[in-house]
Amino acid sequence: ETEKILNQSFGRLPKLTKKEKAALREAVTNEYDQSLLMDLFSRLVRHIILAACSAGEANLQDVQQQHFAFGEQIVSFFETQFGLSVSPSLQADLYVNFGVLYKQSRKLDQASEYFRRALQVHPEDGHALVQLASLDQIQQSENVVRLDSDYVAGLFD
């Protein structure tokens, strides 16, 4: 019964077949298709992050972890198969949220790894910097070059 409720609430995480992968590879043959694919790809990652966060709010950490793992799989797939990447800030959001999941589970080494991955793709990501600081991973203030101005502005809204 629980699995039925979860599937209705969050849906199943799709697995791409070889045929679907081939169709996606074919879709990037011209600039228009590539632009459309990038838009769909970015939307998919945003929805995965939202679904994962919703699962976390419902205290469904296993489901949350499945969504984040799927998001990571999708990002990796598009990079390796098509050379396409979502925006650095969106990719950092995925990694920061995954790090927060590990932090909540008291798996601090994994949390630190994901916060650092977020900073690799988006060095000015304020969320990743704050999360690392909360793990006592940032020892010296010179490690912080500057915070993203949109992030700082959001703190005071």
Coordinates of C-alpha atoms in Angstrom, one line a residue:
E1 CA 0.0 0.0 0.0
T2 CA 2.8 2.4 0.9
E3 CA 4.5 1.8 -2.5
K4 CA 1.2 2.5 -4.3
I5 CA 0.9 5.8 -2.4
L6 CA 4.5 6.8 -3.2
N7 CA 4.1 6.0 -6.8
Q8 CA 1.0 8.1 -7.0
S9 CA 2.6 11.0 -5.1
F10 CA 6.1 11.1 -6.6
G11 CA 5.9 8.8 -9.7
R12 CA 8.4 6.2 -10.7
L13 CA 11.9 7.3 -11.7
P14 CA 12.1 6.4 -15.4
K15 CA 15.0 4.3 -16.7
L16 CA 16.1 5.1 -20.2
T17 CA 16.2 2.2 -22.6
K18 CA 18.8 1.9 -25.3
K19 CA 16.2 2.9 -27.9
E20 CA 15.3 6.1 -25.9
K21 CA 19.0 7.0 -25.6
A22 CA 19.4 6.6 -29.3
A23 CA 16.4 8.8 -30.0
L24 CA 17.8 11.5 -27.7
R25 CA 21.2 11.3 -29.5
E26 CA 19.4 11.8 -32.8
A27 CA 17.5 14.8 -31.4
V28 CA 20.6 16.9 -31.2
T29 CA 21.2 16.9 -34.9
N30 CA 20.4 20.6 -35.4
E31 CA 20.6 23.8 -33.4
Y32 CA 16.8 24.1 -32.8
D33 CA 16.5 20.5 -31.5
Q34 CA 19.6 21.1 -29.3
S35 CA 18.1 24.3 -27.8
L36 CA 14.8 22.5 -27.2
L37 CA 16.6 19.6 -25.6
M38 CA 18.6 21.9 -23.3
D39 CA 15.4 23.6 -22.2
L40 CA 13.8 20.2 -21.5
F41 CA 16.9 19.0 -19.7
S42 CA 17.0 22.0 -17.4
R43 CA 13.3 21.7 -16.6
L44 CA 13.8 18.0 -15.8
V45 CA 16.6 18.8 -13.4
R46 CA 14.5 21.5 -11.7
H47 CA 11.6 19.1 -11.3
I48 CA 13.8 16.4 -9.9
I49 CA 15.1 18.9 -7.3
L50 CA 11.6 19.9 -6.4
A51 CA 10.4 16.3 -6.1
A52 CA 13.3 15.4 -3.9
C53 CA 12.8 18.4 -1.6
S54 CA 9.1 17.5 -1.4
A55 CA 10.0 14.0 -0.4
G56 CA 12.3 15.4 2.2
E57 CA 9.5 17.6 3.6
A58 CA 7.4 14.5 3.9
N59 CA 10.2 12.7 5.8
L60 CA 10.7 10.2 2.9
Q61 CA 14.5 10.3 2.9
D62 CA 14.8 7.1 0.8
V63 CA 12.6 8.6 -1.9
Q64 CA 14.5 11.9 -1.6
Q65 CA 17.8 10.1 -2.1
Q66 CA 16.4 8.3 -5.2
H67 CA 15.4 11.5 -6.8
F68 CA 18.7 13.2 -6.2
A69 CA 20.6 10.1 -7.4
F70 CA 18.4 10.2 -10.6
G71 CA 19.2 13.9 -11.0
E72 CA 22.9 13.1 -10.8
Q73 CA 22.5 10.3 -13.3
I74 CA 20.6 12.5 -15.8
V75 CA 23.2 15.3 -15.5
S76 CA 26.0 12.8 -16.1
F77 CA 24.1 11.2 -19.0
F78 CA 23.6 14.4 -20.8
E79 CA 27.2 15.5 -20.3
T80 CA 28.7 12.2 -21.5
Q81 CA 26.3 11.5 -24.3
F82 CA 25.7 15.0 -25.7
G83 CA 28.3 17.3 -24.1
L84 CA 25.4 19.3 -22.7
S85 CA 25.4 20.7 -19.2
V86 CA 22.7 22.5 -17.2
S87 CA 23.6 26.0 -15.9
P88 CA 26.3 25.9 -13.2
S89 CA 23.8 27.4 -10.6
L90 CA 21.2 24.6 -11.3
Q91 CA 23.8 21.9 -11.1
A92 CA 25.1 23.4 -7.9
D93 CA 21.5 23.4 -6.5
L94 CA 21.3 19.7 -7.2
Y95 CA 24.6 19.1 -5.4
V96 CA 23.8 21.3 -2.4
N97 CA 20.5 19.7 -1.9
F98 CA 22.1 16.2 -2.1
G99 CA 24.7 17.5 0.5
V100 CA 21.9 18.7 2.8
L101 CA 20.4 15.2 2.6
Y102 CA 23.7 13.7 3.7
K103 CA 24.1 16.3 6.4
Q104 CA 20.7 15.6 7.9
S105 CA 21.7 11.9 7.9
R106 CA 24.9 12.7 9.8
K107 CA 27.0 11.5 6.8
L108 CA 29.2 14.6 7.0
D109 CA 32.0 13.4 4.7
Q110 CA 29.5 12.8 1.9
A111 CA 27.8 16.1 2.6
S112 CA 31.1 17.9 2.4
E113 CA 31.9 16.2 -0.9
Y114 CA 28.6 17.4 -2.5
F115 CA 29.0 20.9 -1.2
R116 CA 32.5 21.0 -2.7
R117 CA 31.2 19.6 -6.0
A118 CA 28.7 22.4 -6.0
L119 CA 31.6 24.9 -5.6
Q120 CA 33.5 23.2 -8.4
V121 CA 30.7 24.0 -10.9
H122 CA 29.6 27.3 -9.3
P123 CA 32.5 28.7 -7.2
E124 CA 30.4 31.6 -5.9
D125 CA 27.4 29.5 -4.7
G126 CA 26.5 31.0 -1.3
H127 CA 24.4 28.0 -0.2
A128 CA 27.4 25.6 -0.7
L129 CA 29.7 28.0 1.2
V130 CA 27.3 28.4 4.1
Q131 CA 26.7 24.7 4.3
L132 CA 30.5 24.0 4.3
A133 CA 31.0 26.6 7.0
S134 CA 28.3 24.9 9.1
L135 CA 30.4 21.7 8.8
D136 CA 33.5 23.6 9.9
Q137 CA 35.0 22.8 6.6
I138 CA 36.0 26.4 5.8
Q139 CA 38.7 27.3 8.3
Q140 CA 40.0 30.6 6.9
S141 CA 38.1 33.6 5.5
E142 CA 40.4 34.0 2.6
N143 CA 38.9 30.8 1.1
V144 CA 35.8 32.9 0.4
V145 CA 36.5 35.1 -2.6
R146 CA 33.0 36.6 -2.8
L147 CA 29.4 35.6 -2.5
D148 CA 26.9 35.7 -5.4
S149 CA 25.1 39.1 -5.2
D150 CA 21.7 37.5 -5.9
Y151 CA 22.2 35.2 -3.0
V152 CA 23.2 38.0 -0.6
A153 CA 20.3 40.1 -1.7
G154 CA 18.0 37.2 -1.0
L155 CA 19.2 37.0 2.5
F156 CA 17.7 40.4 3.3
D157 CA 14.4 40.2 1.5

